[in-house]
Structures are given as C-alpha cells and as structure tokens.
Short mmCIF file of C-alpha atoms in Angstrom, two decimals:
data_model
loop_
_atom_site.label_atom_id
_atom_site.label_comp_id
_atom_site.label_asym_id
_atom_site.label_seq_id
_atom_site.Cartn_x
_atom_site.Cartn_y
_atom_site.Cartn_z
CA UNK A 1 185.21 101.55 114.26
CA UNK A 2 185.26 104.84 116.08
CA UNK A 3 182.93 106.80 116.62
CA UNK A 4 181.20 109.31 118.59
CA UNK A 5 177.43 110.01 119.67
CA UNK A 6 176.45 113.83 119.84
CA UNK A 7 172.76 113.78 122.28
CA UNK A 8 170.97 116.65 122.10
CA UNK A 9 169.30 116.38 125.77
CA UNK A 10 166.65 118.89 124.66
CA UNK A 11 165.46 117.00 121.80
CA UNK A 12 161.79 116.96 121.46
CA UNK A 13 160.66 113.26 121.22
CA UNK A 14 163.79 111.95 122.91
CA UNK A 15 163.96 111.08 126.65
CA UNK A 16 167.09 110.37 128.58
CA UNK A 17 166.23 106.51 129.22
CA UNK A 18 166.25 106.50 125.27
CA UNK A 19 169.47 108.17 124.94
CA UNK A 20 170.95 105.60 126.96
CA UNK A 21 168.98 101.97 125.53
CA UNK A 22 170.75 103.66 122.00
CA UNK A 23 173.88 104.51 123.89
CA UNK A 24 174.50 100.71 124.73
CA UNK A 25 172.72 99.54 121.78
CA UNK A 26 175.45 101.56 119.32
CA UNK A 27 178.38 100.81 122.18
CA UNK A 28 177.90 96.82 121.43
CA UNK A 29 178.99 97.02 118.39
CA UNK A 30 181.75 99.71 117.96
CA UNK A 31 184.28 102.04 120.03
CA UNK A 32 181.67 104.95 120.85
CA UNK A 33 182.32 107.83 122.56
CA UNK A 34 178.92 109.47 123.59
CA UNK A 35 178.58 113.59 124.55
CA UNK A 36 175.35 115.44 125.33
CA UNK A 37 175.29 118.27 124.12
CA UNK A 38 175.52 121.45 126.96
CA UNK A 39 175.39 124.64 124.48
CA UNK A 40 174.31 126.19 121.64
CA UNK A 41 176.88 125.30 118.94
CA UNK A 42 178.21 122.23 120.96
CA UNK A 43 176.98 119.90 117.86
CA UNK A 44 179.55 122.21 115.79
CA UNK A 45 182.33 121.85 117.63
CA UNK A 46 182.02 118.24 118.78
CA UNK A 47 181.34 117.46 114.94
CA UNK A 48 184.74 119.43 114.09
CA UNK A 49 186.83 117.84 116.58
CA UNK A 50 185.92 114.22 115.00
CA UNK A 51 186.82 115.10 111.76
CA UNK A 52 189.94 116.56 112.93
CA UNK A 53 190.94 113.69 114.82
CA UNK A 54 189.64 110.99 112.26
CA UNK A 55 187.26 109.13 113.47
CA UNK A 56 184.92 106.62 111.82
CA UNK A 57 181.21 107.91 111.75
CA UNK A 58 179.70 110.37 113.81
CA UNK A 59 175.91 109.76 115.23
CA UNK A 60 173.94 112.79 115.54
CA UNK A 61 171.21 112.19 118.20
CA UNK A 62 168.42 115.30 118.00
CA UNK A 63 166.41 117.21 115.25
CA UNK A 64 167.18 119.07 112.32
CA UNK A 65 168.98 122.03 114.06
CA UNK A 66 171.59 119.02 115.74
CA UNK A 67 171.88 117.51 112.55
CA UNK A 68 173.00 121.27 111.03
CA UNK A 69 175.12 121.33 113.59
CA UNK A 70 176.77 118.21 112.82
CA UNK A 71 177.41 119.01 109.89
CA UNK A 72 179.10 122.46 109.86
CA UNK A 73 181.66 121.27 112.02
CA UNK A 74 182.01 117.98 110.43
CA UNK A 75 182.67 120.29 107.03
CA UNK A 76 184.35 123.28 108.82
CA UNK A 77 187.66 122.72 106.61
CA UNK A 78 184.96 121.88 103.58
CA UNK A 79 183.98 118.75 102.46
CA UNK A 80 185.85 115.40 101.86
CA UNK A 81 183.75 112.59 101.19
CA UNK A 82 186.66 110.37 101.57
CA UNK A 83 188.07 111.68 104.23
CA UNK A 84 185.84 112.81 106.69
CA UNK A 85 183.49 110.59 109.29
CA UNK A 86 180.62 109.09 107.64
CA UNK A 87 177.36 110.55 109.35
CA UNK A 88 174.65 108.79 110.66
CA UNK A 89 171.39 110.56 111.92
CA UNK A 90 169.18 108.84 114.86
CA UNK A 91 166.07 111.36 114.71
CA UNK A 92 164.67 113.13 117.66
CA UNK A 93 163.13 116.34 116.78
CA UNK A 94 159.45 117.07 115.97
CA UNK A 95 159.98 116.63 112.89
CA UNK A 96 163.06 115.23 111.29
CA UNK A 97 163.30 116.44 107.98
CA UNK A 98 166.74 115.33 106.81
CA UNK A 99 166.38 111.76 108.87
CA UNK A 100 162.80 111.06 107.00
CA UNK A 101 164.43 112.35 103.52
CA UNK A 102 166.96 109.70 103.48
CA UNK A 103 163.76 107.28 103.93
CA UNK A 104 164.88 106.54 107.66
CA UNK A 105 162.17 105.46 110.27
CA UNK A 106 160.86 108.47 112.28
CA UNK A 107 161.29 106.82 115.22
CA UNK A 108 164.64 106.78 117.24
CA UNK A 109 164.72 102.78 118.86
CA UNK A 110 163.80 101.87 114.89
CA UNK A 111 166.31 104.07 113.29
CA UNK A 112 168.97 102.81 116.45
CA UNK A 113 168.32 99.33 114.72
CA UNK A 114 168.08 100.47 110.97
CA UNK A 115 171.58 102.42 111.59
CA UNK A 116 173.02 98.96 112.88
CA UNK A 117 171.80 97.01 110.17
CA UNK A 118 173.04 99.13 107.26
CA UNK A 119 176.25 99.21 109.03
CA UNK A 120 176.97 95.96 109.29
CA UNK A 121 175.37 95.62 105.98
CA UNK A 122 177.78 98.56 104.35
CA UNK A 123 174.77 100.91 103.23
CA UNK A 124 175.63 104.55 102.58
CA UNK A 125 175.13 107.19 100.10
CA UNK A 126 177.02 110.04 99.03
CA UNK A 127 174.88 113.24 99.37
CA UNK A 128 174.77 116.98 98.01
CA UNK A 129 174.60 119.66 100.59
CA UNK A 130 173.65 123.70 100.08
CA UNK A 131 175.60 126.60 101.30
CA UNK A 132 174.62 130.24 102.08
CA UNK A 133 177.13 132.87 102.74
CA UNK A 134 177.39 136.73 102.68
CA UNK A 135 177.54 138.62 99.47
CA UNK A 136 180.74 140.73 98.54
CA UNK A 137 180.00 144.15 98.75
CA UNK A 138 176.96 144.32 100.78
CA UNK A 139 176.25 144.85 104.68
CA UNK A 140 176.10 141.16 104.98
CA UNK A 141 179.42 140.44 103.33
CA UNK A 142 181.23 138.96 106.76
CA UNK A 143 178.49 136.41 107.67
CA UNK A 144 180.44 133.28 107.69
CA UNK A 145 179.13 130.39 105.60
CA UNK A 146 177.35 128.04 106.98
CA UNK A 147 175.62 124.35 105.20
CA UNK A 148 172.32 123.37 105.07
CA UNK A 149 170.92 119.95 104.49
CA UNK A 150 167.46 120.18 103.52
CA UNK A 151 166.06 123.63 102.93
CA UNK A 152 166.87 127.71 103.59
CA UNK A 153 164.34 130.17 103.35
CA UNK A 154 164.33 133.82 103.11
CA UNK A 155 161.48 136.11 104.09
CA UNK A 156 157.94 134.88 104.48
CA UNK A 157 158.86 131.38 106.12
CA UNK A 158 161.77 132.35 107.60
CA UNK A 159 159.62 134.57 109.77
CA UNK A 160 157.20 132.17 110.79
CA UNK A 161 160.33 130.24 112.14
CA UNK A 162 160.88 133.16 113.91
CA UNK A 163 158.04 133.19 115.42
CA UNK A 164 157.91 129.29 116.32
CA UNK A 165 161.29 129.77 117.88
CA UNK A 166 160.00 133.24 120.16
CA UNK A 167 156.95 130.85 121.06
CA UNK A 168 159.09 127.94 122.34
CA UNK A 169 161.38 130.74 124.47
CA UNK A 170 158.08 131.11 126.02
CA UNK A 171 158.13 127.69 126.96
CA UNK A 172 155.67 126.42 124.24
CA UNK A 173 156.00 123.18 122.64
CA UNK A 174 157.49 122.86 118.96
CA UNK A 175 154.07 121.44 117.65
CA UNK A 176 152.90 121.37 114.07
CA UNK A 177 149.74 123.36 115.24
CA UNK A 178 151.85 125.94 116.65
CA UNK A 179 153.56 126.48 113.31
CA UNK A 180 150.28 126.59 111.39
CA UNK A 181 149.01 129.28 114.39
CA UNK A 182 152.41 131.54 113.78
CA UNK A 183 152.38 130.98 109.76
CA UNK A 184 148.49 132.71 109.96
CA UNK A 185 149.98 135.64 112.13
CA UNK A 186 152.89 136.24 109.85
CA UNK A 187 150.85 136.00 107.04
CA UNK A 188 148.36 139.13 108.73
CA UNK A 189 152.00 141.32 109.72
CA UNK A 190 153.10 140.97 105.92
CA UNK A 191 154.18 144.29 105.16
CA UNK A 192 155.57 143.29 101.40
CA UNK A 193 152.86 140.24 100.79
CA UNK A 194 151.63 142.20 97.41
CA UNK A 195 154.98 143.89 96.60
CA UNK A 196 157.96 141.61 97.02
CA UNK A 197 161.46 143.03 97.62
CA UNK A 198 163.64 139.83 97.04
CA UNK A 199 165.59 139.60 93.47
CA UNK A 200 167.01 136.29 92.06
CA UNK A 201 170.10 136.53 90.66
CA UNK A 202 172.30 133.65 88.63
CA UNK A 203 175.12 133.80 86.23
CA UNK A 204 173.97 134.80 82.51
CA UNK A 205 170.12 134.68 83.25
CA UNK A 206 167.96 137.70 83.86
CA UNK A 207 167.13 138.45 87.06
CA UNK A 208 163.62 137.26 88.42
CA UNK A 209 162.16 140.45 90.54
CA UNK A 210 160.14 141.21 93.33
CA UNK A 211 159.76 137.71 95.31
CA UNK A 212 158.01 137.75 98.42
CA UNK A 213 158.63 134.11 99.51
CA UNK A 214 161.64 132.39 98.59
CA UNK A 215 162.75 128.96 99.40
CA UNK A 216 165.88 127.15 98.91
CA UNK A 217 165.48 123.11 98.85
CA UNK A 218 168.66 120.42 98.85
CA UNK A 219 165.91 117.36 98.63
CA UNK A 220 162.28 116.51 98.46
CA UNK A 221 160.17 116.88 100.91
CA UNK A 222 160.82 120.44 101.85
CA UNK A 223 159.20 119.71 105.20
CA UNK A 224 155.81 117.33 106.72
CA UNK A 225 153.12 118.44 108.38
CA UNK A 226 152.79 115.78 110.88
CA UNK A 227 153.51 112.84 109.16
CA UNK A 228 152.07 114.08 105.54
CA UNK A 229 154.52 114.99 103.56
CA UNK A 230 155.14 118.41 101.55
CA UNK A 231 156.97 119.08 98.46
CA UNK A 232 157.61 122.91 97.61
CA UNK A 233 160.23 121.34 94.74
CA UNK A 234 159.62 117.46 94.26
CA UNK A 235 162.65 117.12 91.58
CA UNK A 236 164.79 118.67 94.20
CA UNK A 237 167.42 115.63 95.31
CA UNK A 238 170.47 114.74 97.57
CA UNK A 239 172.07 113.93 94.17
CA UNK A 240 171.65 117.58 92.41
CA UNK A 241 172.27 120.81 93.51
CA UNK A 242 169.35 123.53 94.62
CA UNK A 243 166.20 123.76 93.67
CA UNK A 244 164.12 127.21 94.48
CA UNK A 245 160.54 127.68 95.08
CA UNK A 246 159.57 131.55 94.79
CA UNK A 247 156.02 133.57 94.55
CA UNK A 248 155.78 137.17 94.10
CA UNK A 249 152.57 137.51 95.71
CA UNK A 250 151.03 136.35 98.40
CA UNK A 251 147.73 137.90 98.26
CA UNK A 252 144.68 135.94 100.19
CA UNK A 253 143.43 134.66 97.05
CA UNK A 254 147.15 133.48 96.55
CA UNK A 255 147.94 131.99 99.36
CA UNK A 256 144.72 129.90 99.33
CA UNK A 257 145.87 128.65 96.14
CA UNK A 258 149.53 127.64 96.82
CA UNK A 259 148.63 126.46 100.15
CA UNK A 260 146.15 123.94 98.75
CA UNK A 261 148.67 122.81 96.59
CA UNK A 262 150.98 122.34 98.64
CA UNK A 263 148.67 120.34 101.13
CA UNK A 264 148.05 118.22 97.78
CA UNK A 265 151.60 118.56 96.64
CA UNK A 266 153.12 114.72 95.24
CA UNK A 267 156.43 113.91 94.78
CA UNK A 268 155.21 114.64 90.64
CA UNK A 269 153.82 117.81 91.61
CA UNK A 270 153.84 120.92 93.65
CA UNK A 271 152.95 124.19 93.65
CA UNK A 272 152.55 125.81 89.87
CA UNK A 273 150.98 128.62 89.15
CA UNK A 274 151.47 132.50 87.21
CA UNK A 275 152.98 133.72 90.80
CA UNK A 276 155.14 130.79 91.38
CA UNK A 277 158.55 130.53 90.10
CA UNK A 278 160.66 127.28 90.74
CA UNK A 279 163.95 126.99 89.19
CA UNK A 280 165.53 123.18 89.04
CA UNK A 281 169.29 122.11 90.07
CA UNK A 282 170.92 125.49 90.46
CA UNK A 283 174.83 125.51 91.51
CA UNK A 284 174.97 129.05 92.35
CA UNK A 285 172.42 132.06 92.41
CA UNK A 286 172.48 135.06 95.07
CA UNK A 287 169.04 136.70 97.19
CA UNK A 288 168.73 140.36 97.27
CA UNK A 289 165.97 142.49 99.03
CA UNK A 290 165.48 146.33 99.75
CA UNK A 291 164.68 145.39 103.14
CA UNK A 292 166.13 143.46 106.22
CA UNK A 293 164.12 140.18 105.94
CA UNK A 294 164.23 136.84 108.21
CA UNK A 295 166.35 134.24 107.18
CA UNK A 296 166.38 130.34 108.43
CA UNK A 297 168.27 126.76 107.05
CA UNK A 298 167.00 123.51 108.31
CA UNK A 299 164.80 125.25 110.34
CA UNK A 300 166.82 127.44 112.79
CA UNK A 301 166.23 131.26 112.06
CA UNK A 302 169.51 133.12 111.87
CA UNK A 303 168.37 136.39 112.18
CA UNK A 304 168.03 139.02 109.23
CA UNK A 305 169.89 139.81 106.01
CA UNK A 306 169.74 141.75 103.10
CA UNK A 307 171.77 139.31 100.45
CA UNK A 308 172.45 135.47 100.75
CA UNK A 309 174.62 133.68 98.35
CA UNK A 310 173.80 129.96 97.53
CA UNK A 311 176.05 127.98 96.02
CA UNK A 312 174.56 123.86 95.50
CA UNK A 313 177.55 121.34 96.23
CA UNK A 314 176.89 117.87 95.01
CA UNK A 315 179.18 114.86 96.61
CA UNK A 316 179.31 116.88 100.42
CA UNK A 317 179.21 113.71 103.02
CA UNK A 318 178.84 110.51 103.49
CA UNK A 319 175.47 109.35 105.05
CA UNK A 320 174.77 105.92 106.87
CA UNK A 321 171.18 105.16 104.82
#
C-alpha cells in the first residue's frame, strides 16, 4: 500500500515526538511517505498530488481545517470513490469534529492503532460530503468551490469563528472557553439579531425569509463542547445530503432558549422552536443576504459573502472507519 502522511506541525494537541511514534507506527506496516505541512493550503496541494499520482490512502494528521484541506485537493478533479485514495483521519485539533463523527477515538496514539486495525481488518465507509460555491449572477459568483465535511455556517457563527481565529493571531489558545467568551461578544455586536437578512432558497419551495443564523450540517454532531456533544440537526448523516438549522431571531429571550437546547440537544432531538427552521436531506438550496455576512466550513472562516450555493453530494470519499 502507498500512502502518504500530511502533519500539520501546528496542530493543537499534537506534539512532534507524537508525530513521529505514529510516523513509524503507520511506516511498519505500509510504503508511507510522511510531509509536514509548511503553509497555508499545503494540506490541498499535498492531498491533490496523491490523487493525481494514485496512491493508496492518504493520512491526514491535524484538526478539522487539515482534514478540509485534505479533502479539497484529494477531490480537486471531483469525487471518485473508486478511484481516488481512501482517507484516513488521525485527530489532532481541539476538537475534531469529522474524526469523532465517524466514532473514532479522540485521541491520536488510539486512533494511530484504531486506523491500523480497521486496515488490516478492511473497515471503510463510503461518505457524503457538502459543497458551497458562488452564485451566478451575484458579486460572489467567482469564489471557487470548495467541500466541507461536517458543517458551514453563514452569519451569526461564522462570526464567532472569526473572532476565535483573530484571538488565536493574538497568540491565544483555541480553547472551548475562548469560543464561548467570543460567541457572548458577537452575540452583543449583532447588528441584524432581531431582523435577519439571510433568504433560503431551493428548487420549487417558497423561500424561507429573514434568517439571522444559518447553519449547514453534512453529519451529526454539528460540533462538542469539550467532550459533550451538540446536535444543531441530529438526522443529519454521512449517508444523506444537507441538513440546515436556521432561526430568524436571536433575541435574548431566544437565544436563552435555543442555547439550552442545544446544551440538552440528543441525537433524537435538537433545537425546535417557532424561530427555528431545520430543513432535512437537502441536495441543493442557495443563501442570500442584503448584507456582507461571515462565512466559515469545518470551522475555518473564509471571509464574507453575500450568496453561497450548497449543493449535498452523497457517495464523495472513501473513509478508513
């Protein structure tokens, strides 16, 4: 088998003696090729190369914004189950979303050993993947596409990801307090928090109107809060196509209410409510707002847009499980 390791150095619960026990570990039992990552968009590129040159599997080594990475390149000519490298995750973010989604430990030396033993054991899974590109016709029409694997969001938690990422250019740590700290500060600066500005639009439905928080989810959990899980969709799955959590109000009263629920949320149950709107297995829809708003997938903010066109894609990749 070949294969290749992509090490994000700056992973945040990864250390380089670990990088190297799984480098040897994974090198004893297959042809392995292992690069650390030296740029932003290295993943990408590193992930494109293997599938161009057909390798085996690829090994992403990092967090959720590695994994991303991985993935657009591995699916930069669009996906191939059968043909392109089967990809296995070894998680070392803060919080490892995707990883912990396909029920994999949350720790890297366990997930080194899981990853052997379903390879030798033949264990994969086929999974769906999401993908946002510009709208036709608007401002944001040349933004290339780009996958997700576990969630987008556009507007209210897109900024707070903003904000996480600004604080960790400052040299803070990517903690779950700090998120909870920059979610409560985003939530003060909402200018559109009572008035939304986002439309949903989907073939042959009516439009739903004047969203203030929209999320986009490829599987369930949407995210954890250190290790309790939170489900903004719980029917959303790696075997369907998007699910979308909306509100079109965030209001105190509000966001004590969905916030509690989504503390409490089960994988039977999440947020509900006469300001929520969540929409199950959707294979293409489009975002619109009045305004510039943030906009993030799998946690890395991409900056702002006015329209984003999702489009759900089951039977993407092949995942080591």
């Amino acid at each position: 088998m070949r294969a290749l390791l992509v090490a994000n150095p700056a992973a945040t619960t990864t250390s380089a003696r670990t990088r190297d026990v799984l480098t040897h570990a994974l090198a004893s039992e297959m042809k392995l090729e292992a690069v650390t990552t030296e740029y932003r968009g290295h993943a990408r590129d590193l992930g494109r190369k293997a599938a161009r040159d057909g390798l085996d599997l690829v090994v992403a080594l990092g967090g959720d914004g590695t994994v991303n990475e991985v993935v657009n390149g591995l699916l930069h000519d669009g996906p191939d189950p059968d043909r392109l490298p089967r990809l296995a995750v070894v998680p070392g973010g803060s919080t490892n979303v995707f990883a912990r989604a396909l029920g994999l430990p949350n720790d890297a030396v366990e997930a080194t050993g899981a990853l052997l033993d379903a390879l030798r054991e033949r264990r994969e899974r086929t999974v769906g993947l999401g993908l946002a590109a510009g709208v036709p016709g608007t401002e944001d029409e040349s933004v290339p596409a780009r996958w997700f694997t576990f969630c987008a969001g556009f507007g209210f938690d897109a900024g707070v990801v903003g904000r996480v990422e600004q604080q960790r250019e400052r040299g803070k740590r990517s903690t779950h307090a700090l998120y909870v700290r920059q979610l409560v500060r985003q939530f003060l600066d909402e200018p559109n928090r009572r008035h939304g500005t986002v439309t949903l639009e989907r073939p042959g439905v009516e439009p739903v109107t004047d969203l203030v928080l929209s999320i986009v989810c490829n599987t369930s959990p949407w995210t954890y809060l250190g290790n309790r899980p939170l489900y903004a969709s719980p029917d959303a799955s790696f075997d369907t196509a998007l699910d979308v959590l909306a509100l079109d109000r965030l209001s105190t009263p509000a966001v004590a209410k969905y916030a509690t629920q989504l503390l409490t949320s089960t994988p039977e149950r999440g947020p509900q409510g006469k300001h929520a709107v969540t929409l199950h297995d959707l294979t293409d829809f489009t975002l619109h707002s009045k305004v510039s708003l943030p906009f993030q997938m799998d946690g890395d903010h991409l900056g702002l847009r006015t329209s984003v066109r999702f489009t759900g894609v089951r039977r993407a990749l092949r995942v080591i499980v």
